[in-house]
């Protein structure tokens, strides 16, 4: 008799309905369409977003709540995070999986976020090439990441190193580290124009407000104040097919290792 299997897709989450539909759901649908013999379930790690959605009548489980339900019914469960780096959110999921993996009749395995293996960085750069717009000689692309105090923050620095090696006019900055390092790079390269794009799975508050908002301290307006002409694209990475395939490949590897 075939064992019952499930995949839990864990995202940070978003309170923006369009972001969920256009950037989270396509990842989940790709997984569902690929692994037709698995039940695919959603969970969010952000308690703030979960509470906010609950007030709107939308109930989303935390990873722990979702796993408690799944272990009642399924024998093989794979957790696929849609986070970008193995930071605090990933550690939280790993701890939950480890704690709940005590049932002898159930095996829970944890797959990988977007940037985990060395090869992932190359694949992400190739994906970005299909995603970022063509720029003029004096124009650069600025990617806005979230950043973290976790040591996994170095993932962004390594990605920047590889982008520079490929001589791509793409600079990655994070909310955590601030915009100043990006401005220095733009000025050093004598760039007078920039295209702002979120390096985030979903284009939610950070993309619409921190990056492209009308407030004085948005990245768009800070760049304007520094004499740089700006265009902003508020579309998350989950809307990019090549990025979704990287998550899928991580999952395929986890399925093969079961």
CSV table of C-alpha atoms in Angstrom, one decimal:
chain,number,residue,atom,x,y,z
A,1,UNK,CA,0.0,0.0,0.0
A,2,UNK,CA,1.4,3.4,-1.0
A,3,UNK,CA,2.3,5.7,1.8
A,4,UNK,CA,0.3,9.0,2.2
A,5,UNK,CA,2.4,12.0,1.3
A,6,UNK,CA,2.1,15.8,1.8
A,7,UNK,CA,4.1,18.9,1.0
A,8,UNK,CA,3.8,21.9,3.3
A,9,UNK,CA,4.7,25.1,1.4
A,10,UNK,CA,5.9,27.7,4.0
A,11,UNK,CA,6.0,31.4,3.1
A,12,UNK,CA,6.6,34.5,5.2
A,13,UNK,CA,3.2,35.6,4.0
A,14,UNK,CA,1.6,38.8,2.8
A,15,UNK,CA,-1.4,40.8,3.7
A,16,UNK,CA,-1.6,42.0,0.0
A,17,UNK,CA,-4.1,39.9,-1.8
A,18,UNK,CA,-2.5,40.6,-5.2
A,19,UNK,CA,0.9,39.6,-3.9
A,20,UNK,CA,-0.5,36.3,-2.6
A,21,UNK,CA,-2.2,35.5,-5.9
A,22,UNK,CA,0.6,36.6,-8.2
A,23,UNK,CA,3.7,35.6,-6.2
A,24,UNK,CA,2.8,32.9,-3.6
A,25,UNK,CA,0.1,30.9,-5.3
A,26,UNK,CA,2.1,30.4,-8.5
A,27,UNK,CA,4.8,28.6,-6.5
A,28,UNK,CA,2.2,26.5,-4.7
A,29,UNK,CA,0.5,25.7,-8.1
A,30,UNK,CA,3.7,24.6,-9.7
A,31,UNK,CA,4.4,22.3,-6.8
A,32,UNK,CA,0.8,20.9,-7.0
A,33,UNK,CA,1.0,20.4,-10.7
A,34,UNK,CA,4.4,18.6,-10.5
A,35,UNK,CA,3.7,16.4,-7.4
A,36,UNK,CA,0.2,15.2,-8.2
A,37,UNK,CA,0.4,12.3,-5.7
A,38,UNK,CA,1.1,14.7,-2.8
A,39,UNK,CA,-1.4,16.9,-0.9
A,40,UNK,CA,0.0,20.5,-1.0
A,41,UNK,CA,-0.8,22.7,2.0
A,42,UNK,CA,0.1,26.3,2.8
A,43,UNK,CA,1.5,27.9,6.0
A,44,UNK,CA,2.9,31.4,6.8
A,45,UNK,CA,5.6,32.2,9.3
A,46,UNK,CA,4.6,35.8,10.0
A,47,UNK,CA,2.3,35.9,13.0
A,48,UNK,CA,1.5,39.5,12.3
A,49,UNK,CA,0.2,38.7,8.8
A,50,UNK,CA,-1.7,35.6,10.1
A,51,UNK,CA,-3.5,37.8,12.7
A,52,UNK,CA,-4.2,40.5,10.1
A,53,UNK,CA,-5.7,38.0,7.6
A,54,UNK,CA,-7.7,36.4,10.4
A,55,UNK,CA,-9.5,39.8,10.9
A,56,UNK,CA,-10.4,39.6,7.2
A,57,UNK,CA,-11.8,36.1,7.6
A,58,UNK,CA,-8.8,34.4,6.0
A,59,UNK,CA,-7.3,31.6,8.2
A,60,UNK,CA,-3.7,30.6,7.5
A,61,UNK,CA,-1.9,28.1,9.7
A,62,UNK,CA,1.6,28.6,11.2
A,63,UNK,CA,4.0,25.8,10.2
A,64,UNK,CA,3.5,24.1,13.6
A,65,UNK,CA,-0.3,24.2,13.3
A,66,UNK,CA,-0.2,22.8,9.8
A,67,UNK,CA,2.2,20.0,10.7
A,68,UNK,CA,0.1,19.0,13.7
A,69,UNK,CA,-2.8,18.5,11.3
A,70,UNK,CA,-0.7,16.7,8.6
A,71,UNK,CA,0.9,14.2,11.0
A,72,UNK,CA,-2.6,12.9,11.8
A,73,UNK,CA,-3.1,11.9,8.2
A,74,UNK,CA,0.2,11.6,6.3
A,75,UNK,CA,3.2,9.4,6.8
A,76,UNK,CA,5.7,11.4,4.6
A,77,UNK,CA,5.8,15.2,4.8
A,78,UNK,CA,8.2,17.6,3.1
A,79,UNK,CA,8.4,21.2,4.2
A,80,UNK,CA,9.3,23.5,1.3
A,81,UNK,CA,10.1,27.1,2.5
A,82,UNK,CA,9.8,30.0,0.0
A,83,UNK,CA,12.2,32.1,2.0
A,84,UNK,CA,15.2,33.5,0.2
A,85,UNK,CA,18.0,32.8,2.7
A,86,UNK,CA,18.5,30.4,5.5
A,87,UNK,CA,18.0,33.0,8.2
A,88,UNK,CA,15.9,33.3,11.4
A,89,UNK,CA,12.7,32.2,9.7
A,90,UNK,CA,14.4,29.1,8.3
A,91,UNK,CA,15.9,28.3,11.7
A,92,UNK,CA,12.4,28.6,13.2
A,93,UNK,CA,11.0,26.1,10.7
A,94,UNK,CA,14.0,23.7,11.2
A,95,UNK,CA,13.4,23.7,14.9
A,96,UNK,CA,9.7,23.0,14.5
A,97,UNK,CA,10.5,20.1,12.1
A,98,UNK,CA,13.1,18.7,14.4
A,99,UNK,CA,10.8,18.9,17.4
A,100,UNK,CA,7.9,17.2,15.6
A,101,UNK,CA,9.9,14.5,13.9
A,102,UNK,CA,9.6,12.2,16.9
A,103,UNK,CA,6.7,10.1,15.6
A,104,UNK,CA,8.0,6.7,14.3
A,105,UNK,CA,5.1,6.4,11.9
A,106,UNK,CA,5.7,9.9,10.3
A,107,UNK,CA,8.8,11.3,8.6
A,108,UNK,CA,9.1,15.0,8.1
A,109,UNK,CA,11.9,16.4,5.9
A,110,UNK,CA,12.9,20.0,5.4
A,111,UNK,CA,13.8,21.3,1.9
A,112,UNK,CA,15.9,24.4,1.2
A,113,UNK,CA,15.2,28.1,0.7
A,114,UNK,CA,16.2,29.9,-2.5
A,115,UNK,CA,19.8,30.6,-1.7
A,116,UNK,CA,21.3,27.6,0.1
A,117,UNK,CA,23.9,25.8,-2.0
A,118,UNK,CA,26.7,27.5,-3.9
A,119,UNK,CA,25.0,26.5,-7.3
A,120,UNK,CA,21.8,28.3,-6.2
A,121,UNK,CA,23.5,31.7,-6.6
A,122,UNK,CA,24.4,31.0,-10.2
A,123,UNK,CA,20.9,29.8,-10.9
A,124,UNK,CA,19.4,32.9,-9.3
A,125,UNK,CA,21.6,35.2,-11.4
A,126,UNK,CA,20.5,33.3,-14.6
A,127,UNK,CA,16.9,33.8,-13.4
A,128,UNK,CA,17.5,37.5,-12.8
A,129,UNK,CA,18.7,37.9,-16.4
A,130,UNK,CA,15.3,36.8,-17.6
A,131,UNK,CA,13.6,39.2,-15.2
A,132,UNK,CA,15.5,42.5,-15.0
A,133,UNK,CA,14.9,45.0,-17.7
A,134,UNK,CA,17.4,46.1,-20.3
A,135,UNK,CA,19.2,49.2,-19.1
A,136,UNK,CA,21.0,52.1,-20.7
A,137,UNK,CA,24.8,52.5,-20.3
A,138,UNK,CA,24.3,55.0,-17.4
A,139,UNK,CA,21.5,53.0,-15.8
A,140,UNK,CA,21.8,50.3,-13.1
A,141,UNK,CA,19.3,47.8,-11.5
A,142,UNK,CA,19.0,48.1,-7.7
A,143,UNK,CA,17.6,45.0,-5.9
A,144,UNK,CA,16.0,45.6,-2.5
A,145,UNK,CA,16.4,42.7,-0.1
A,146,UNK,CA,15.2,42.4,3.4
A,147,UNK,CA,18.4,41.6,5.2
A,148,UNK,CA,18.8,40.2,8.7
A,149,UNK,CA,21.1,40.3,11.8
A,150,UNK,CA,21.5,36.5,11.2
A,151,UNK,CA,24.9,35.4,9.8
A,152,UNK,CA,23.0,34.3,6.6
A,153,UNK,CA,23.0,38.0,5.7
A,154,UNK,CA,26.3,37.2,4.0
A,155,UNK,CA,24.2,35.5,1.3
A,156,UNK,CA,23.5,39.0,-0.1
A,157,UNK,CA,27.2,39.9,-0.1
A,158,UNK,CA,28.2,36.7,-2.0
A,159,UNK,CA,25.4,37.3,-4.5
A,160,UNK,CA,26.7,40.9,-5.1
A,161,UNK,CA,30.3,39.5,-5.5
A,162,UNK,CA,29.0,37.1,-8.3
A,163,UNK,CA,27.0,39.9,-10.0
A,164,UNK,CA,30.2,42.1,-10.1
A,165,UNK,CA,32.2,39.2,-11.4
A,166,UNK,CA,29.7,38.9,-14.3
A,167,UNK,CA,30.0,42.7,-14.8
A,168,UNK,CA,26.3,43.1,-14.5
A,169,UNK,CA,25.1,46.6,-13.5
A,170,UNK,CA,23.0,45.1,-10.7
A,171,UNK,CA,23.5,46.2,-7.1
A,172,UNK,CA,21.8,44.5,-4.1
A,173,UNK,CA,21.0,46.3,-0.9
A,174,UNK,CA,18.9,45.5,2.1
A,175,UNK,CA,16.6,47.3,4.4
A,176,UNK,CA,18.7,46.0,7.3
A,177,UNK,CA,21.9,47.4,6.0
A,178,UNK,CA,20.4,50.6,4.5
A,179,UNK,CA,20.7,52.3,1.1
A,180,UNK,CA,24.1,54.0,1.7
A,181,UNK,CA,26.3,51.2,0.3
A,182,UNK,CA,24.1,51.1,-2.8
A,183,UNK,CA,24.4,54.8,-3.3
A,184,UNK,CA,28.2,54.6,-3.0
A,185,UNK,CA,28.3,51.9,-5.7
A,186,UNK,CA,26.0,53.9,-8.0
A,187,UNK,CA,28.1,57.0,-7.6
A,188,UNK,CA,31.4,55.1,-8.1
A,189,UNK,CA,30.0,53.7,-11.4
A,190,UNK,CA,28.7,57.1,-12.4
A,191,UNK,CA,25.1,55.8,-12.8
A,192,UNK,CA,22.5,58.6,-13.2
A,193,UNK,CA,19.5,56.3,-13.5
A,194,UNK,CA,18.3,53.3,-11.5
A,195,UNK,CA,15.6,50.7,-11.8
A,196,UNK,CA,14.4,49.6,-8.4
A,197,UNK,CA,13.2,46.0,-8.1
A,198,UNK,CA,12.3,44.0,-4.9
A,199,UNK,CA,14.6,41.0,-4.2
A,200,UNK,CA,11.7,39.6,-2.1
A,201,UNK,CA,9.3,36.7,-2.9
A,202,UNK,CA,6.3,39.0,-2.6
A,203,UNK,CA,5.9,42.7,-3.3
A,204,UNK,CA,4.2,43.7,-0.1
A,205,UNK,CA,4.8,46.6,2.4
A,206,UNK,CA,8.5,46.7,1.9
A,207,UNK,CA,8.2,46.9,-1.9
A,208,UNK,CA,5.4,49.4,-2.0
A,209,UNK,CA,6.5,51.6,1.0
A,210,UNK,CA,10.2,51.1,1.9
A,211,UNK,CA,11.2,50.9,-1.7
A,212,UNK,CA,8.8,52.7,-3.9
A,213,UNK,CA,6.7,54.8,-1.4
A,214,UNK,CA,6.1,58.5,-1.5
A,215,UNK,CA,7.6,59.1,2.0
A,216,UNK,CA,10.9,61.0,2.1
A,217,UNK,CA,12.8,58.0,3.4
A,218,UNK,CA,11.7,55.5,0.7
A,219,UNK,CA,14.6,54.2,-1.4
A,220,UNK,CA,13.0,55.8,-4.5
A,221,UNK,CA,13.0,59.3,-2.9
A,222,UNK,CA,16.5,58.9,-1.3
A,223,UNK,CA,17.9,58.1,-4.8
A,224,UNK,CA,16.1,61.1,-6.3
A,225,UNK,CA,17.6,63.3,-3.6
A,226,UNK,CA,21.0,62.0,-4.6
A,227,UNK,CA,20.5,63.0,-8.2
A,228,UNK,CA,19.5,59.6,-9.5
A,229,UNK,CA,16.5,59.2,-11.8
A,230,UNK,CA,14.4,56.2,-10.6
A,231,UNK,CA,11.9,53.8,-12.0
A,232,UNK,CA,10.3,51.3,-9.6
A,233,UNK,CA,8.9,47.9,-10.4
A,234,UNK,CA,6.8,46.4,-7.6
A,235,UNK,CA,6.8,42.7,-8.6
A,236,UNK,CA,8.0,40.0,-6.2
A,237,UNK,CA,10.4,37.1,-7.2
A,238,UNK,CA,7.5,34.6,-6.9
A,239,UNK,CA,6.1,36.0,-10.1
A,240,UNK,CA,9.2,34.9,-12.0
A,241,UNK,CA,9.1,31.4,-13.6
A,242,UNK,CA,12.8,30.8,-13.4
A,243,UNK,CA,12.9,31.6,-9.7
A,244,UNK,CA,9.9,29.2,-9.1
A,245,UNK,CA,11.8,26.5,-10.8
A,246,UNK,CA,14.7,26.8,-8.3
A,247,UNK,CA,12.3,26.1,-5.5
A,248,UNK,CA,10.9,23.2,-7.4
A,249,UNK,CA,14.4,21.7,-8.0
A,250,UNK,CA,15.1,21.9,-4.2
A,251,UNK,CA,11.8,20.1,-3.6
A,252,UNK,CA,12.6,17.4,-6.3
A,253,UNK,CA,15.9,16.8,-4.5
A,254,UNK,CA,14.1,16.4,-1.2
A,255,UNK,CA,11.6,14.0,-2.7
A,256,UNK,CA,14.4,11.9,-4.2
A,257,UNK,CA,16.2,11.8,-0.8
A,258,UNK,CA,13.1,10.5,1.1
